[in-house]
PDB file of C-alpha atoms in Angstrom:
ATOM      1  CA  UNK Y   1      98.207  62.886  82.662  1.00 40.00           C
ATOM      2  CA  UNK Y   2      98.619  62.186  86.099  1.00 40.00           C
ATOM      3  CA  UNK Y   3      94.929  60.878  86.522  1.00 40.00           C
ATOM      4  CA  UNK Y   4      95.016  57.538  87.328  1.00 42.00           C
ATOM      5  CA  UNK Y   5      91.281  57.216  86.218  1.00 46.00           C
ATOM      6  CA  UNK Y   6      92.131  54.869  83.130  1.00 51.00           C
ATOM      7  CA  UNK Y   7      93.890  52.794  85.040  1.00 46.00           C
ATOM      8  CA  UNK Y   8      91.105  52.234  87.944  1.00 48.00           C
ATOM      9  CA  UNK Y   9      88.922  51.774  85.168  1.00 58.00           C
ATOM     10  CA  UNK Y  10      91.345  49.353  83.441  1.00 55.00           C
ATOM     11  CA  UNK Y  11      91.611  47.459  87.030  1.00 49.00           C
ATOM     12  CA  UNK Y  12      87.923  46.995  86.870  1.00 55.00           C
ATOM     13  CA  UNK Y  13      87.371  45.129  83.779  1.00 61.00           C
ATOM     14  CA  UNK Y  14      90.271  43.153  84.552  1.00 58.00           C
ATOM     15  CA  UNK Y  15      89.128  42.013  87.540  1.00 53.00           C
ATOM     16  CA  UNK Y  16      85.794  41.256  86.139  1.00 59.00           C
ATOM     17  CA  UNK Y  17      86.816  39.317  82.959  1.00 61.00           C
ATOM     18  CA  UNK Y  18      89.093  37.357  84.772  1.00 55.00           C
ATOM     19  CA  UNK Y  19      86.664  36.449  87.454  1.00 55.00           C
ATOM     20  CA  UNK Y  20      84.083  35.478  85.059  1.00 62.00           C
ATOM     21  CA  UNK Y  21      86.958  33.440  82.972  1.00 58.00           C
ATOM     22  CA  UNK Y  22      87.658  31.630  85.844  1.00 53.00           C
ATOM     23  CA  UNK Y  23      83.991  30.569  86.707  1.00 56.00           C
ATOM     24  CA  UNK Y  24      83.320  29.359  83.421  1.00 59.00           C
ATOM     25  CA  UNK Y  25      86.386  27.276  82.835  1.00 53.00           C
ATOM     26  CA  UNK Y  26      86.011  25.897  86.294  1.00 55.00           C
ATOM     27  CA  UNK Y  27      82.389  25.193  85.500  1.00 61.00           C
ATOM     28  CA  UNK Y  28      83.803  23.330  82.401  1.00 57.00           C
ATOM     29  CA  UNK Y  29      86.194  21.447  83.526  1.00 50.00           C
ATOM     30  CA  UNK Y  30      83.784  20.094  86.505  1.00 57.00           C
ATOM     31  CA  UNK Y  31      81.091  18.869  83.692  1.00 60.00           C
ATOM     32  CA  UNK Y  32      83.821  17.267  81.936  1.00 56.00           C
ATOM     33  CA  UNK Y  33      83.426  13.321  82.006  1.00 58.00           C
ATOM     34  CA  UNK Y  34      86.183  11.759  82.965  1.00 53.00           C
ATOM     35  CA  UNK Y  35      87.263   8.728  80.874  1.00 53.00           C
ATOM     36  CA  UNK Y  36      90.540   6.754  80.842  1.00 52.00           C
ATOM     37  CA  UNK Y  37      92.088   8.730  78.122  1.00 55.00           C
ATOM     38  CA  UNK Y  38      91.953  12.209  80.237  1.00 56.00           C
ATOM     39  CA  UNK Y  39      95.402  13.491  81.085  1.00 58.00           C
ATOM     40  CA  UNK Y  40      96.867  13.283  84.054  1.00 70.00           C
ATOM     41  CA  UNK Y  41      97.171  16.631  86.053  1.00 76.00           C
ATOM     42  CA  UNK Y  42     100.858  17.480  86.572  1.00 83.00           C
ATOM     43  CA  UNK Y  43     101.740  17.959  90.030  1.00 86.00           C
ATOM     44  CA  UNK Y  44     102.742  21.616  89.383  1.00 89.00           C
ATOM     45  CA  UNK Y  45      99.414  22.249  87.837  1.00 87.00           C
ATOM     46  CA  UNK Y  46      97.420  21.195  90.443  1.00 89.00           C
ATOM     47  CA  UNK Y  47      95.831  24.190  92.548  1.00 91.00           C
ATOM     48  CA  UNK Y  48      97.507  25.980  95.240  1.00 94.00           C
ATOM     49  CA  UNK Y  49     100.609  28.148  96.184  1.00 96.00           C
ATOM     50  CA  UNK Y  50     103.869  28.737  94.931  1.00 95.00           C
ATOM     51  CA  UNK Y  51     106.680  31.176  95.591  1.00 97.00           C
ATOM     52  CA  UNK Y  52     109.684  32.129  92.960  1.00 98.00           C
ATOM     53  CA  UNK Y  53     112.603  33.935  93.893  1.00 98.00           C
ATOM     54  CA  UNK Y  54     114.595  35.549  90.826  1.00 98.00           C
ATOM     55  CA  UNK Y  55     117.250  38.119  89.282  1.00 96.00           C
ATOM     56  CA  UNK Y  56     115.857  40.874  87.291  1.00 96.00           C
ATOM     57  CA  UNK Y  57     116.731  43.049  84.442  1.00 94.00           C
ATOM     58  CA  UNK Y  58     115.013  46.012  83.099  1.00 93.00           C
ATOM     59  CA  UNK Y  59     114.830  48.305  80.425  1.00 90.00           C
ATOM     60  CA  UNK Y  60     113.007  51.440  79.075  1.00 87.00           C
ATOM     61  CA  UNK Y  61     112.613  51.832  75.410  1.00 76.00           C
ATOM     62  CA  UNK Y  62     111.590  55.890  75.806  1.00 64.00           C
ATOM     63  CA  UNK Y  63     114.237  57.119  73.558  1.00 59.00           C
ATOM     64  CA  UNK Y  64     115.499  59.585  76.369  1.00 51.00           C
ATOM     65  CA  UNK Y  65     111.988  60.819  77.183  1.00 52.00           C
ATOM     66  CA  UNK Y  66     112.922  61.487  80.714  1.00 53.00           C
ATOM     67  CA  UNK Y  67     115.584  64.080  80.976  1.00 54.00           C
ATOM     68  CA  UNK Y  68     117.771  61.805  83.064  1.00 59.00           C
ATOM     69  CA  UNK Y  69     119.464  58.602  81.032  1.00 60.00           C
ATOM     70  CA  UNK Y  70     118.372  56.116  83.133  1.00 71.00           C
ATOM     71  CA  UNK Y  71     117.115  53.187  80.634  1.00 79.00           C
ATOM     72  CA  UNK Y  72     118.541  49.837  82.548  1.00 84.00           C
ATOM     73  CA  UNK Y  73     118.222  48.816  85.820  1.00 87.00           C
ATOM     74  CA  UNK Y  74     119.048  45.440  87.712  1.00 91.00           C
ATOM     75  CA  UNK Y  75     118.221  44.091  91.284  1.00 94.00           C
ATOM     76  CA  UNK Y  76     116.025  40.866  92.670  1.00 96.00           C
ATOM     77  CA  UNK Y  77     112.625  40.256  92.870  1.00 97.00           C
ATOM     78  CA  UNK Y  78     110.061  37.680  94.126  1.00 96.00           C
ATOM     79  CA  UNK Y  79     106.711  36.681  93.732  1.00 98.00           C
ATOM     80  CA  UNK Y  80     103.438  34.305  95.387  1.00 97.00           C
ATOM     81  CA  UNK Y  81     101.218  33.160  93.553  1.00 97.00           C
ATOM     82  CA  UNK Y  82      97.907  30.863  94.156  1.00 97.00           C
ATOM     83  CA  UNK Y  83      96.884  28.593  91.454  1.00 95.00           C
ATOM     84  CA  UNK Y  84      92.756  28.618  91.046  1.00 95.00           C
ATOM     85  CA  UNK Y  85      92.649  26.155  88.914  1.00 92.00           C
ATOM     86  CA  UNK Y  86      94.326  24.097  85.972  1.00 90.00           C
ATOM     87  CA  UNK Y  87      93.788  26.937  83.595  1.00 93.00           C
ATOM     88  CA  UNK Y  88      94.005  30.173  85.695  1.00 96.00           C
ATOM     89  CA  UNK Y  89      96.042  31.846  88.727  1.00 97.00           C
ATOM     90  CA  UNK Y  90      96.692  34.970  89.847  1.00 97.00           C
ATOM     91  CA  UNK Y  91      99.873  36.525  91.279  1.00 98.00           C
ATOM     92  CA  UNK Y  92     101.605  39.116  93.369  1.00 98.00           C
ATOM     93  CA  UNK Y  93     104.840  40.580  92.447  1.00 98.00           C
ATOM     94  CA  UNK Y  94     107.750  42.836  93.304  1.00 97.00           C
ATOM     95  CA  UNK Y  95     111.666  43.717  93.234  1.00 96.00           C
ATOM     96  CA  UNK Y  96     114.065  46.343  94.068  1.00 94.00           C
ATOM     97  CA  UNK Y  97     116.025  47.693  91.110  1.00 92.00           C
ATOM     98  CA  UNK Y  98     118.959  49.942  90.513  1.00 86.00           C
ATOM     99  CA  UNK Y  99     121.619  51.567  88.720  1.00 79.00           C
ATOM    100  CA  UNK Y 100     124.115  54.206  89.232  1.00 65.00           C
ATOM    101  CA  UNK Y 101     124.704  56.691  87.068  1.00 59.00           C
ATOM    102  CA  UNK Y 102     127.149  59.697  86.224  1.00 51.00           C
ATOM    103  CA  UNK Y 103     125.746  61.712  83.573  1.00 50.00           C
ATOM    104  CA  UNK Y 104     124.056  64.263  85.815  1.00 49.00           C
ATOM    105  CA  UNK Y 105     126.956  65.885  87.509  1.00 51.00           C
ATOM    106  CA  UNK Y 106     127.603  69.122  85.210  1.00 54.00           C
ATOM    107  CA  UNK Y 107     131.012  71.158  85.631  1.00 60.00           C
ATOM    108  CA  UNK Y 108     130.471  74.351  83.446  1.00 63.00           C
ATOM    109  CA  UNK Y 109     133.467  76.741  83.107  1.00 66.00           C
ATOM    110  CA  UNK Y 110     132.881  80.392  81.976  1.00 67.00           C
ATOM    111  CA  UNK Y 111     135.444  82.942  80.515  1.00 66.00           C
ATOM    112  CA  UNK Y 112     136.070  86.481  81.448  1.00 68.00           C
ATOM    113  CA  UNK Y 113     133.093  87.715  79.363  1.00 71.00           C
ATOM    114  CA  UNK Y 114     130.627  85.024  81.121  1.00 67.00           C
ATOM    115  CA  UNK Y 115     130.911  82.663  78.079  1.00 70.00           C
ATOM    116  CA  UNK Y 116     130.726  78.798  78.619  1.00 64.00           C
ATOM    117  CA  UNK Y 117     133.798  77.447  77.385  1.00 60.00           C
ATOM    118  CA  UNK Y 118     133.772  73.886  79.027  1.00 60.00           C
ATOM    119  CA  UNK Y 119     130.645  71.566  80.016  1.00 58.00           C
ATOM    120  CA  UNK Y 120     131.211  68.154  81.008  1.00 55.00           C
ATOM    121  CA  UNK Y 121     129.915  65.559  83.279  1.00 51.00           C
ATOM    122  CA  UNK Y 122     133.086  64.148  85.769  1.00 50.00           C
ATOM    123  CA  UNK Y 123     132.835  60.927  87.197  1.00 47.00           C
ATOM    124  CA  UNK Y 124     129.567  61.460  89.696  1.00 51.00           C
ATOM    125  CA  UNK Y 125     127.351  58.342  90.540  1.00 53.00           C
ATOM    126  CA  UNK Y 126     123.995  59.090  91.377  1.00 60.00           C
ATOM    127  CA  UNK Y 127     121.772  56.317  92.396  1.00 70.00           C
ATOM    128  CA  UNK Y 128     118.396  55.434  90.992  1.00 74.00           C
ATOM    129  CA  UNK Y 129     116.048  52.795  92.333  1.00 84.00           C
ATOM    130  CA  UNK Y 130     112.817  51.741  91.336  1.00 89.00           C
ATOM    131  CA  UNK Y 131     110.271  49.140  92.715  1.00 93.00           C
ATOM    132  CA  UNK Y 132     107.805  48.215  90.736  1.00 95.00           C
ATOM    133  CA  UNK Y 133     104.603  45.991  92.795  1.00 97.00           C
ATOM    134  CA  UNK Y 134     102.723  44.190  89.980  1.00 97.00           C
ATOM    135  CA  UNK Y 135      99.467  42.047  90.278  1.00 97.00           C
ATOM    136  CA  UNK Y 136      98.707  39.581  87.413  1.00 97.00           C
ATOM    137  CA  UNK Y 137      96.056  37.590  86.395  1.00 97.00           C
ATOM    138  CA  UNK Y 138      97.633  34.166  84.838  1.00 97.00           C
ATOM    139  CA  UNK Y 139      95.946  32.571  82.294  1.00 97.00           C
ATOM    140  CA  UNK Y 140      97.701  29.095  81.926  1.00 96.00           C
ATOM    141  CA  UNK Y 141      97.914  28.132  77.873  1.00 94.00           C
ATOM    142  CA  UNK Y 142      99.372  24.231  78.468  1.00 91.00           C
ATOM    143  CA  UNK Y 143      97.216  22.727  81.635  1.00 88.00           C
ATOM    144  CA  UNK Y 144      98.023  19.206  80.430  1.00 85.00           C
ATOM    145  CA  UNK Y 145     101.911  19.653  79.722  1.00 88.00           C
ATOM    146  CA  UNK Y 146     104.883  19.517  82.032  1.00 88.00           C
ATOM    147  CA  UNK Y 147     106.250  22.812  81.264  1.00 92.00           C
ATOM    148  CA  UNK Y 148     103.895  25.493  82.423  1.00 95.00           C
ATOM    149  CA  UNK Y 149     103.447  28.367  80.167  1.00 96.00           C
ATOM    150  CA  UNK Y 150     101.044  31.519  81.096  1.00 97.00           C
ATOM    151  CA  UNK Y 151     100.105  35.116  80.070  1.00 97.00           C
ATOM    152  CA  UNK Y 152      97.979  37.801  81.308  1.00 97.00           C
ATOM    153  CA  UNK Y 153      97.602  41.434  82.016  1.00 97.00           C
ATOM    154  CA  UNK Y 154      99.295  43.075  84.962  1.00 97.00           C
ATOM    155  CA  UNK Y 155      98.261  46.038  86.948  1.00 97.00           C
ATOM    156  CA  UNK Y 156      99.696  47.874  90.135  1.00 96.00           C
ATOM    157  CA  UNK Y 157     101.817  50.823  91.307  1.00 95.00           C
ATOM    158  CA  UNK Y 158     105.921  51.846  90.449  1.00 93.00           C
ATOM    159  CA  UNK Y 159     107.939  53.773  93.002  1.00 91.00           C
ATOM    160  CA  UNK Y 160     110.845  55.396  91.469  1.00 86.00           C
ATOM    161  CA  UNK Y 161     113.094  56.843  94.160  1.00 82.00           C
ATOM    162  CA  UNK Y 162     114.684  60.214  94.665  1.00 78.00           C
ATOM    163  CA  UNK Y 163     118.264  61.286  93.965  1.00 71.00           C
ATOM    164  CA  UNK Y 164     120.849  64.168  93.751  1.00 67.00           C
ATOM    165  CA  UNK Y 165     121.832  66.465  90.914  1.00 65.00           C
ATOM    166  CA  UNK Y 166     124.824  67.944  91.139  1.00 62.00           C
ATOM    167  CA  UNK Y 167     125.889  70.751  89.442  1.00 59.00           C
ATOM    168  CA  UNK Y 168     129.656  72.269  89.635  1.00 57.00           C
ATOM    169  CA  UNK Y 169     129.942  75.773  88.184  1.00 56.00           C
ATOM    170  CA  UNK Y 170     132.902  78.261  88.325  1.00 53.00           C
ATOM    171  CA  UNK Y 171     134.655  81.103  86.387  1.00 52.00           C
ATOM    172  CA  UNK Y 172     137.829  80.671  84.318  1.00 52.00           C
ATOM    173  CA  UNK Y 173     139.039  83.966  85.315  1.00 56.00           C
ATOM    174  CA  UNK Y 174     138.355  83.486  89.262  1.00 55.00           C
ATOM    175  CA  UNK Y 175     138.553  79.863  89.853  1.00 54.00           C
ATOM    176  CA  UNK Y 176     138.078  80.215  93.439  1.00 56.00           C
ATOM    177  CA  UNK Y 177     134.653  81.800  92.682  1.00 57.00           C
ATOM    178  CA  UNK Y 178     132.742  78.633  92.930  1.00 58.00           C
ATOM    179  CA  UNK Y 179     129.268  77.385  92.488  1.00 60.00           C
ATOM    180  CA  UNK Y 180     128.591  74.019  93.748  1.00 61.00           C
ATOM    181  CA  UNK Y 181     124.872  72.952  93.918  1.00 63.00           C
ATOM    182  CA  UNK Y 182     123.090  69.569  95.062  1.00 66.00           C
ATOM    183  CA  UNK Y 183     119.652  69.331  94.125  1.00 64.00           C
ATOM    184  CA  UNK Y 184     117.177  66.669  95.528  1.00 69.00           C
ATOM    185  CA  UNK Y 185     114.603  65.626  93.039  1.00 71.00           C
ATOM    186  CA  UNK Y 186     111.935  63.968  94.495  1.00 76.00           C
ATOM    187  CA  UNK Y 187     110.959  60.313  93.549  1.00 80.00           C
ATOM    188  CA  UNK Y 188     107.117  59.339  92.933  1.00 85.00           C
ATOM    189  CA  UNK Y 189     104.555  56.389  93.393  1.00 90.00           C
ATOM    190  CA  UNK Y 190     102.543  56.138  90.053  1.00 90.00           C
ATOM    191  CA  UNK Y 191     100.048  53.419  88.620  1.00 93.00           C
ATOM    192  CA  UNK Y 192     100.900  51.265  86.422  1.00 95.00           C
ATOM    193  CA  UNK Y 193      99.312  48.869  83.698  1.00 96.00           C
ATOM    194  CA  UNK Y 194     101.208  45.995  81.800  1.00 96.00           C
ATOM    195  CA  UNK Y 195     101.269  42.384  80.845  1.00 97.00           C
ATOM    196  CA  UNK Y 196     103.247  39.571  82.234  1.00 97.00           C
ATOM    197  CA  UNK Y 197     104.492  35.704  80.008  1.00 96.00           C
ATOM    198  CA  UNK Y 198     106.014  33.257  81.856  1.00 96.00           C
ATOM    199  CA  UNK Y 199     107.259  29.633  81.974  1.00 96.00           C
ATOM    200  CA  UNK Y 200     107.716  27.560  84.870  1.00 96.00           C
ATOM    201  CA  UNK Y 201     109.847  24.288  83.995  1.00 95.00           C
ATOM    202  CA  UNK Y 202     109.329  21.655  86.919  1.00 94.00           C
ATOM    203  CA  UNK Y 203     112.068  19.511  88.315  1.00 94.00           C
ATOM    204  CA  UNK Y 204     111.723  15.821  88.933  1.00 89.00           C
ATOM    205  CA  UNK Y 205     109.065  13.738  89.531  1.00 87.00           C
ATOM    206  CA  UNK Y 206     107.489  15.432  92.742  1.00 89.00           C
ATOM    207  CA  UNK Y 207     108.097  18.955  90.757  1.00 92.00           C
ATOM    208  CA  UNK Y 208     108.099  20.842  94.017  1.00 94.00           C
ATOM    209  CA  UNK Y 209     110.863  22.654  92.348  1.00 96.00           C
ATOM    210  CA  UNK Y 210     111.010  24.576  88.789  1.00 96.00           C
ATOM    211  CA  UNK Y 211     113.093  26.745  86.789  1.00 96.00           C
ATOM    212  CA  UNK Y 212     111.024  30.069  86.048  1.00 97.00           C
ATOM    213  CA  UNK Y 213     111.645  32.663  83.244  1.00 96.00           C
ATOM    214  CA  UNK Y 214     109.128  35.486  82.883  1.00 97.00           C
ATOM    215  CA  UNK Y 215     109.335  38.960  80.458  1.00 96.00           C
ATOM    216  CA  UNK Y 216     106.718  41.680  81.802  1.00 97.00           C
ATOM    217  CA  UNK Y 217     106.209  45.182  80.590  1.00 95.00           C
ATOM    218  CA  UNK Y 218     104.276  48.255  82.057  1.00 95.00           C
ATOM    219  CA  UNK Y 219     103.884  51.636  81.531  1.00 92.00           C
ATOM    220  CA  UNK Y 220     103.560  53.821  84.573  1.00 90.00           C
ATOM    221  CA  UNK Y 221     101.501  57.070  84.925  1.00 85.00           C
ATOM    222  CA  UNK Y 222     104.226  59.064  85.867  1.00 78.00           C
ATOM    223  CA  UNK Y 223     106.208  62.572  84.967  1.00 68.00           C
ATOM    224  CA  UNK Y 224     107.807  61.662  81.404  1.00 60.00           C
ATOM    225  CA  UNK Y 225     109.977  64.643  81.715  1.00 65.00           C
ATOM    226  CA  UNK Y 226     112.248  63.096  85.176  1.00 70.00           C
ATOM    227  CA  UNK Y 227     111.422  59.369  84.647  1.00 76.00           C
ATOM    228  CA  UNK Y 228     110.461  56.919  81.794  1.00 79.00           C
ATOM    229  CA  UNK Y 229     107.190  55.708  81.638  1.00 84.00           C
ATOM    230  CA  UNK Y 230     107.484  52.459  79.467  1.00 88.00           C
ATOM    231  CA  UNK Y 231     109.453  49.614  80.736  1.00 91.00           C
ATOM    232  CA  UNK Y 232     110.351  45.566  79.850  1.00 94.00           C
ATOM    233  CA  UNK Y 233     111.628  43.644  82.966  1.00 96.00           C
ATOM    234  CA  UNK Y 234     113.554  39.951  82.041  1.00 96.00           C
ATOM    235  CA  UNK Y 235     113.449  37.439  85.577  1.00 97.00           C
ATOM    236  CA  UNK Y 236     115.193  34.425  85.786  1.00 96.00           C
ATOM    237  CA  UNK Y 237     115.401  32.142  88.627  1.00 97.00           C
ATOM    238  CA  UNK Y 238     113.763  29.495  90.695  1.00 98.00           C
ATOM    239  CA  UNK Y 239     109.958  28.474  91.936  1.00 97.00           C
ATOM    240  CA  UNK Y 240     108.810  26.157  94.952  1.00 97.00           C
ATOM    241  CA  UNK Y 241     105.221  24.708  94.907  1.00 94.00           C
ATOM    242  CA  UNK Y 242     103.718  24.260  98.465  1.00 92.00           C
TER     243      UNK Y 242
END
């Protein structure tokens, strides 16, 4: 399961296919006769660099696949993109997402026969965080419109941070005989494969700024017994075109 051969193979074919698509598109556009009816290219749609800053909300639908109940997270992110032509761009994005959870502070009480009589989860915050780093190949579906709608595949790596797991156990008959343990669960960095759908809404006549929104999903090749594999991220923020 930890093998990332499938991800590397997918990356190869995605890169080759995307470059071929960009080359064919650029050639076709260059050979298209110009006429008065040719739509004017919007400033936001022109070749060049742009950056985006946004808030991120993440959700996992793995149905408690991981043993720890972290299925939501929030944070901030940014990306940089280069518009190769009117129909294709490449994008590198990252985000820092976190959540506090109190589920895994175990409190176990045993009677004089050693039987468990209480097993609950008192308040105790454990901080979880992950950092998804994704490279996206975006195909722009509305090159002649002021609204810039794009979609495409994504590949990259996701880092899941380490955290503490607390177990608190003592005997009811001997309340001072207490076993309090803290386990450090190591984080991991896993390859990921996903998709990205985004929309830029340029503002003003110069279209230097835009409102940005996106939905991105990915599957990480991680230890599913600890961390959820499948995540969806919603993004809302602003973009700036150089």
